[in-house]
Amino acid sequence: MSENIEGQQMPEVGQAPRVARSASSQPLIGADQVQAHEGASSASGGVKVREKRRGGAPRARRMSLSLTRIDAWSAAKVAFMLSIAGGIIQIVAVALLWGMLNVVGVFDQVTQIVSSTGLDAGGFDLTNVFSLGTVLSATTIFSIVEVVLITVLVVILTLLYNVVSTLVGGIHVTLGDD
């Protein structure tokens, strides 16, 4: 192999050039372009010459695929990790909301309203009932239950999709190269 000016390796004069192939093992460039490339590289002494495409803009490739099966274990892992992230976001959001309500004084105002109406028979204090620890504990327990439920539901839905997909052939998707 010899190198051209840009440092790329070029095939020797007697060797066949490397041809890029698509997934269907069809050459991406035609045989006439390979021969033109060989002639250009040998005529220019190993210097790579770029050729312009005859058709102008390249054509977009399209591929039709079918989603016929989803691995249940893979879906369970993804659902578990996403629901853990959702649970953490939920706990942080509740903590921030509680802090904001406490700074604004909502808990004190509700306690004053309840005591002014005469319903304060046992020394009602909303701050003690809804303390930060109590609220975060309840939110954490709710988030843990939520993680388990979401993971189980995703696995069940994945298995149902696999059963239905064997009957109807799955979801057909067309991918395009823009």
XYZ file of N, CA and C in Angstrom:
534
model
N 0.838 -1.188 0.000
C 0.000 0.000 0.000
C 0.874 1.238 0.000
N 0.522 2.214 -0.781
C 1.238 3.480 -0.788
C 0.346 4.545 -0.183
N 0.934 5.660 0.234
C 0.161 6.733 0.852
C 0.052 7.897 -0.110
N -1.075 8.589 -0.101
C -1.226 9.768 -0.934
C -0.825 11.000 -0.125
N -1.059 12.169 -0.663
C -0.648 13.420 -0.028
C -1.315 13.604 1.324
N -2.565 13.205 1.457
C -3.313 13.403 2.691
C -2.998 12.352 3.743
N -2.105 11.395 3.481
C -1.751 10.380 4.450
C -2.650 9.162 4.412
N -3.579 9.094 3.450
C -4.460 7.945 3.343
C -3.778 6.874 2.511
N -4.045 5.612 2.852
C -3.410 4.530 2.127
C -4.162 4.252 0.840
N -3.418 4.102 -0.232
C -3.994 3.824 -1.547
C -3.518 2.443 -1.980
N -4.333 1.699 -2.751
C -3.889 0.390 -3.230
C -2.787 0.547 -4.256
N -1.929 -0.474 -4.315
C -0.865 -0.476 -5.321
C -1.498 -0.591 -6.700
N -0.724 -0.372 -7.729
C -1.245 -0.352 -9.082
C -1.816 -1.720 -9.461
N -1.229 -2.808 -9.033
C -1.680 -4.144 -9.410
C -2.806 -4.662 -8.528
N -3.081 -4.039 -7.379
C -4.105 -4.535 -6.468
C -5.469 -3.967 -6.822
N -6.497 -4.740 -6.473
C -7.864 -4.254 -6.681
C -8.210 -3.303 -5.538
N -8.935 -2.230 -5.832
C -9.283 -1.288 -4.763
C -10.326 -1.900 -3.830
N -10.348 -1.394 -2.613
C -11.352 -1.828 -1.650
C -12.672 -1.177 -2.019
N -13.742 -1.958 -2.016
C -15.051 -1.468 -2.416
C -15.971 -1.509 -1.207
N -16.588 -0.376 -0.889
C -17.544 -0.326 0.215
C -18.814 -1.026 -0.214
N -19.380 -1.806 0.698
C -20.595 -2.550 0.384
C -21.676 -2.211 1.395
N -22.919 -2.274 0.961
C -24.045 -2.040 1.850
C -24.367 -3.322 2.595
N -25.412 -3.280 3.421
C -25.803 -4.448 4.203
C -26.241 -5.595 3.301
N -26.717 -5.299 2.108
C -27.137 -6.356 1.190
C -25.976 -6.845 0.345
N -24.759 -6.461 0.683
C -23.499 -6.797 0.032
C -23.463 -6.355 -1.429
N -24.219 -5.329 -1.767
C -24.148 -4.709 -3.080
C -23.126 -3.573 -2.997
N -22.286 -3.399 -3.991
C -21.319 -2.300 -3.939
C -22.029 -0.955 -3.889
N -21.518 -0.054 -3.055
C -22.102 1.276 -2.965
C -21.715 2.134 -4.163
N -20.583 1.807 -4.810
C -20.180 2.518 -6.014
C -20.144 1.511 -7.150
N -20.436 1.965 -8.336
C -20.512 1.061 -9.476
C -19.147 0.631 -9.973
N -19.118 -0.385 -10.815
C -17.868 -0.909 -11.356
C -17.187 0.129 -12.242
N -17.967 0.946 -12.945
C -17.364 1.978 -13.795
C -16.652 3.030 -12.947
N -17.172 3.308 -11.757
C -16.513 4.258 -10.864
C -15.239 3.655 -10.287
N -15.225 2.337 -10.019
C -14.020 1.677 -9.515
C -12.933 1.750 -10.567
N -13.290 1.464 -11.846
C -12.292 1.530 -12.912
C -11.803 2.961 -13.107
N -12.687 3.933 -13.008
C -12.273 5.334 -13.141
C -11.360 5.717 -11.995
N -11.639 5.180 -10.798
C -10.804 5.462 -9.633
C -9.417 4.856 -9.812
N -9.359 3.624 -10.376
C -8.070 2.987 -10.614
C -7.255 3.798 -11.609
N -7.927 4.235 -12.683
C -7.223 4.999 -13.703
C -6.749 6.338 -13.176
N -7.548 6.971 -12.333
C -7.175 8.281 -11.798
C -6.024 8.146 -10.823
N -6.032 7.095 -10.001
C -4.963 6.965 -9.015
C -3.658 6.571 -9.682
N -3.709 5.753 -10.748
C -2.458 5.375 -11.407
C -1.943 6.522 -12.265
N -2.840 7.287 -12.892
C -2.416 8.384 -13.749
C -1.845 9.530 -12.933
N -2.341 9.736 -11.721
C -1.869 10.868 -10.946
C -0.742 10.475 -9.997
N -0.218 9.270 -10.141
C 0.914 8.856 -9.325
C 0.528 8.586 -7.874
N -0.650 8.065 -7.629
C -1.054 7.717 -6.267
C -1.807 8.828 -5.554
N -2.036 9.957 -6.196
C -2.769 11.049 -5.570
C -4.264 10.804 -5.779
N -5.008 10.943 -4.705
C -6.446 10.671 -4.759
C -7.166 11.808 -5.482
N -8.008 11.450 -6.433
C -8.768 12.423 -7.203
C -10.243 12.215 -6.877
N -10.917 13.296 -6.535
C -12.346 13.205 -6.242
C -13.137 13.335 -7.528
N -14.174 12.479 -7.614
C -15.045 12.555 -8.774
C -16.393 13.113 -8.348
N -17.006 13.864 -9.243
C -18.333 14.398 -8.959
C -19.374 13.366 -9.357
N -20.451 13.345 -8.602
C -21.548 12.425 -8.922
C -22.302 12.970 -10.122
N -22.745 12.072 -10.951
C -23.459 12.484 -12.152
C -24.878 12.930 -11.843
N -25.507 12.360 -10.836
C -26.914 12.632 -10.551
C -27.145 13.863 -9.696
N -26.132 14.592 -9.292
C -26.322 15.763 -8.440
C -26.349 15.351 -6.981
N -27.465 15.578 -6.321
C -27.590 15.263 -4.899
C -27.732 13.755 -4.715
N -27.151 13.212 -3.646
C -27.267 11.768 -3.422
C -28.698 11.390 -3.049
N -29.071 10.191 -3.432
C -30.408 9.710 -3.126
C -30.475 9.247 -1.685
N -31.608 9.495 -1.042
C -31.811 9.040 0.332
C -32.124 7.550 0.315
N -31.472 6.813 1.200
C -31.739 5.383 1.311
C -32.896 5.178 2.273
N -33.747 4.230 1.969
C -34.876 3.897 2.833
C -34.823 2.415 3.137
N -35.159 2.093 4.383
C -35.147 0.703 4.793
C -36.408 0.423 5.605
N -37.130 -0.610 5.239
C -38.334 -1.002 5.976
C -37.970 -2.089 6.975
N -38.296 -1.849 8.236
C -38.016 -2.799 9.305
C -39.291 -3.109 10.060
N -39.295 -4.240 10.729
C -40.433 -4.631 11.557
C -39.948 -4.912 12.967
N -40.620 -4.315 13.945
C -40.327 -4.590 15.346
C -41.235 -5.742 15.751
N -40.681 -6.961 15.753
C -41.495 -8.146 15.984
C -41.344 -8.722 17.379
N -40.300 -8.363 18.110
C -40.103 -8.920 19.442
C -39.310 -7.935 20.283
N -39.702 -7.796 21.554
C -38.980 -6.972 22.514
C -38.511 -7.883 23.632
N -37.252 -7.821 23.969
C -36.719 -8.635 25.051
C -37.271 -8.120 26.380
N -37.942 -8.999 27.127
C -38.595 -8.590 28.376
C -37.574 -8.150 29.420
N -36.433 -8.823 29.494
C -35.415 -8.457 30.478
C -34.848 -7.074 30.170
N -34.605 -6.789 28.911
C -34.094 -5.480 28.503
C -35.102 -4.379 28.814
N -36.370 -4.632 28.508
C -37.413 -3.647 28.811
C -37.544 -3.435 30.313
N -37.388 -4.518 31.105
C -37.477 -4.401 32.563
C -36.332 -3.545 33.108
N -35.122 -3.736 32.582
C -33.982 -2.932 33.046
C -34.171 -1.454 32.735
N -34.621 -1.171 31.520
C -34.821 0.231 31.127
C -35.942 0.860 31.958
N -37.044 0.131 32.127
C -38.163 0.656 32.910
C -37.758 0.873 34.367
N -36.975 -0.042 34.916
C -36.525 0.100 36.304
C -35.665 1.343 36.472
N -34.708 1.537 35.578
C -33.821 2.694 35.690
C -34.583 4.007 35.480
N -35.494 4.035 34.525
C -36.269 5.261 34.298
C -37.214 5.552 35.457
N -37.796 4.515 36.064
C -38.683 4.755 37.202
C -37.892 5.149 38.450
N -36.662 4.654 38.591
C -35.794 5.127 39.693
C -35.511 6.619 39.505
N -35.181 7.007 38.283
C -34.928 8.425 38.004
C -36.175 9.259 38.278
N -37.338 8.749 37.884
C -38.585 9.456 38.155
C -38.874 9.571 39.643
N -38.567 8.514 40.403
C -38.755 8.558 41.855
C -37.860 9.580 42.523
N -36.606 9.662 42.079
C -35.678 10.653 42.644
C -36.155 12.064 42.320
N -36.597 12.266 41.092
C -37.123 13.580 40.705
C -38.346 13.929 41.548
N -39.188 12.943 41.793
C -40.386 13.166 42.593
C -40.038 13.553 44.031
N -39.067 12.892 44.633
C -38.665 13.194 46.010
C -38.067 14.596 46.099
N -37.212 14.939 45.149
C -36.600 16.277 45.145
C -37.669 17.353 44.931
N -38.623 17.091 44.044
C -39.680 18.082 43.786
C -40.545 18.289 45.020
N -40.867 17.222 45.742
C -41.683 17.351 46.958
C -40.911 18.112 48.030
N -39.608 17.835 48.159
C -38.801 18.553 49.151
C -38.742 20.044 48.834
N -38.560 20.384 47.547
C -38.532 21.791 47.154
C -39.887 22.459 47.363
N -40.962 21.749 47.044
C -42.301 22.298 47.241
C -42.592 22.521 48.726
N -42.215 21.566 49.583
C -42.415 21.721 51.025
C -41.617 22.918 51.553
N -40.364 23.034 51.096
C -39.537 24.165 51.518
C -40.124 25.496 51.096
N -40.641 25.557 49.879
C -41.245 26.794 49.392
C -42.507 27.131 50.193
N -43.354 26.141 50.456
C -44.561 26.392 51.241
C -44.221 26.810 52.669
N -43.160 26.259 53.232
C -42.744 26.623 54.586
C -42.203 28.047 54.629
N -41.403 28.430 53.628
C -40.838 29.786 53.585
C -41.939 30.821 53.396
N -42.922 30.524 52.563
C -44.023 31.452 52.320
C -44.902 31.581 53.559
N -44.957 30.533 54.367
C -45.737 30.574 55.597
C -47.118 29.976 55.478
N -47.315 29.094 54.536
C -48.624 28.480 54.327
C -49.024 27.641 55.530
N -48.099 26.879 56.098
C -48.420 26.017 57.236
C -48.860 26.843 58.454
N -48.182 27.946 58.715
C -48.547 28.813 59.847
C -49.913 29.465 59.622
N -50.185 29.900 58.389
C -51.468 30.528 58.093
C -52.628 29.542 58.243
N -52.440 28.303 57.789
C -53.497 27.293 57.931
C -53.715 26.978 59.408
N -52.643 26.919 60.197
C -52.775 26.668 61.638
C -53.536 27.813 62.306
N -53.272 29.055 61.941
C -53.994 30.206 62.501
C -55.467 30.185 62.106
N -55.759 29.814 60.866
C -57.158 29.759 60.410
C -57.922 28.697 61.189
N -57.302 27.541 61.406
C -57.963 26.462 62.136
C -58.180 26.859 63.590
N -57.202 27.508 64.219
C -57.349 27.902 65.631
C -58.357 29.043 65.780
N -58.500 29.922 64.780
C -59.459 31.031 64.879
C -60.905 30.560 64.728
N -61.115 29.422 64.091
C -62.469 28.908 63.924
C -62.953 28.131 65.144
N -62.065 27.837 66.054
C -62.449 27.113 67.255
C -62.346 25.618 67.118
N -61.818 25.127 66.030
C -61.650 23.688 65.825
C -60.348 23.180 66.445
N -59.639 24.044 67.125
C -58.328 23.722 67.682
C -58.485 23.200 69.111
N -59.082 22.063 69.264
C -59.320 21.521 70.608
C -58.073 20.864 71.187
N -57.245 20.257 70.357
C -56.089 19.519 70.869
C -54.769 20.176 70.539
N -54.716 21.467 70.316
C -53.462 22.146 69.973
C -52.967 21.744 68.594
N -53.807 21.914 67.585
C -53.506 21.530 66.202
C -52.365 22.378 65.660
N -51.317 21.695 65.135
C -50.199 22.397 64.510
C -49.872 21.661 63.202
N -50.156 22.311 62.097
C -49.969 21.688 60.789
C -48.498 21.419 60.493
N -47.594 22.215 61.063
C -46.168 22.006 60.843
C -45.712 20.680 61.445
N -46.284 20.272 62.568
C -45.920 18.985 63.162
C -46.508 17.814 62.372
N -47.705 18.001 61.844
C -48.346 16.928 61.073
C -47.618 16.720 59.750
N -47.337 17.822 59.063
C -46.651 17.751 57.781
C -45.208 18.219 57.904
N -44.430 17.593 58.768
C -43.011 17.942 58.887
C -42.264 17.425 57.659
N -41.086 17.967 57.426
C -40.312 17.573 56.252
C -39.993 16.088 56.265
N -39.650 15.557 57.429
C -39.333 14.124 57.526
C -40.521 13.242 57.194
N -41.694 13.620 57.690
C -42.903 12.837 57.425
C -43.262 12.873 55.938
N -43.181 14.042 55.339
C -43.539 14.195 53.924
C -42.554 13.430 53.036
N -41.252 13.537 53.337
C -40.260 12.832 52.521
C -40.351 11.321 52.707
N -40.671 10.862 53.925
C -40.837 9.423 54.148
C -42.011 8.882 53.343
N -43.117 9.588 53.373
C -44.294 9.151 52.609
C -44.014 9.171 51.107
N -43.317 10.197 50.641
C -42.986 10.287 49.219
C -42.028 9.181 48.808
N -41.069 8.856 49.657
C -40.118 7.785 49.352
C -40.826 6.433 49.269
N -41.716 6.161 50.210
C -42.466 4.900 50.172
C -43.330 4.836 48.912
N -43.988 5.943 48.597
C -44.802 5.994 47.384
C -43.941 5.776 46.141
N -42.743 6.347 46.105
C -41.850 6.197 44.950
C -41.363 4.762 44.802
N -41.085 4.088 45.923
C -40.640 2.694 45.855
C -41.752 1.806 45.298
N -42.966 2.020 45.770
C -44.110 1.258 45.247
C -44.300 1.555 43.767
N -44.123 2.799 43.405
C -44.253 3.209 42.006
C -43.214 2.527 41.122
N -41.965 2.423 41.589
C -40.898 1.763 40.832
C -41.259 0.304 40.577
N -41.717 -0.388 41.600
C -42.078 -1.799 41.449
C -43.244 -1.949 40.475
N -44.283 -1.135 40.637
C -45.452 -1.236 39.766
C -45.117 -0.929 38.309
N -44.346 0.100 38.080
C -43.993 0.462 36.700
C -43.166 -0.637 36.053
N -42.201 -1.192 36.792
C -41.366 -2.251 36.230
C -42.196 -3.484 35.889
N -43.080 -3.884 36.785
C -43.920 -5.056 36.526
C -44.864 -4.800 35.359
N -45.457 -3.620 35.304
C -46.376 -3.310 34.206
C -45.669 -3.288 32.852
N -44.450 -2.767 32.813
C -43.713 -2.745 31.548
C -43.380 -4.159 31.093
N -43.005 -5.032 32.021
C -42.712 -6.422 31.647
C -43.977 -7.105 31.128
N -45.100 -6.887 31.795
C -46.356 -7.486 31.340
C -46.739 -6.957 29.960
N -46.610 -5.651 29.752
C -46.934 -5.072 28.442
C -45.977 -5.564 27.356
N -44.711 -5.774 27.716
C -43.747 -6.304 26.748
C -44.117 -7.725 26.333
N -44.466 -8.549 27.303
C -44.861 -9.921 26.982
C -46.154 -9.944 26.160
N -47.087 -9.064 26.476
C -48.314 -8.972 25.670
C -48.004 -8.517 24.244
N -47.088 -7.557 24.104
C -46.701 -7.105 22.772
C -46.093 -8.255 21.976
N -45.249 -9.054 22.618
C -44.623 -10.179 21.920
C -45.665 -11.185 21.435
N -46.691 -11.432 22.250
C -47.747 -12.365 21.844
C -48.538 -11.794 20.674
N -48.936 -10.542 20.779
C -49.712 -9.914 19.704
C -48.865 -9.776 18.442
N -47.593 -9.509 18.600
C -46.704 -9.342 17.463
C -46.553 -10.629 16.665
N -46.574 -11.775 17.344
C -46.512 -13.038 16.596
C -47.774 -13.259 15.772
N -48.882 -12.688 16.204
C -50.132 -12.851 15.461
C -50.235 -11.898 14.286
N -49.835 -10.641 14.459
C -50.046 -9.630 13.419
C -48.772 -9.190 12.705
N -47.630 -9.597 13.179
C -46.393 -9.279 12.470
C -45.616 -8.102 13.013
N -46.052 -7.477 14.069
C -45.286 -6.401 14.689
C -45.573 -5.044 14.092
N -44.747 -4.090 14.466
C -44.864 -2.715 13.988
C -43.891 -2.534 12.837
N -44.383 -2.044 11.713
C -43.546 -1.817 10.549
C -43.073 -0.367 10.546
N -41.757 -0.183 10.409
C -41.151 1.137 10.450
C -40.303 1.315 9.205
N -40.371 2.488 8.597
C -39.509 2.801 7.463
C -38.518 3.858 7.904
N -37.228 3.520 7.840
C -36.167 4.436 8.210
C -35.577 5.050 6.958
N -35.284 6.334 7.018
C -34.719 7.012 5.874
C -33.437 7.721 6.232
N -32.547 7.816 5.264
C -31.276 8.506 5.415
C -31.418 9.860 4.742
N -31.491 10.925 5.534
C -31.727 12.257 4.969
C -30.466 12.895 4.500
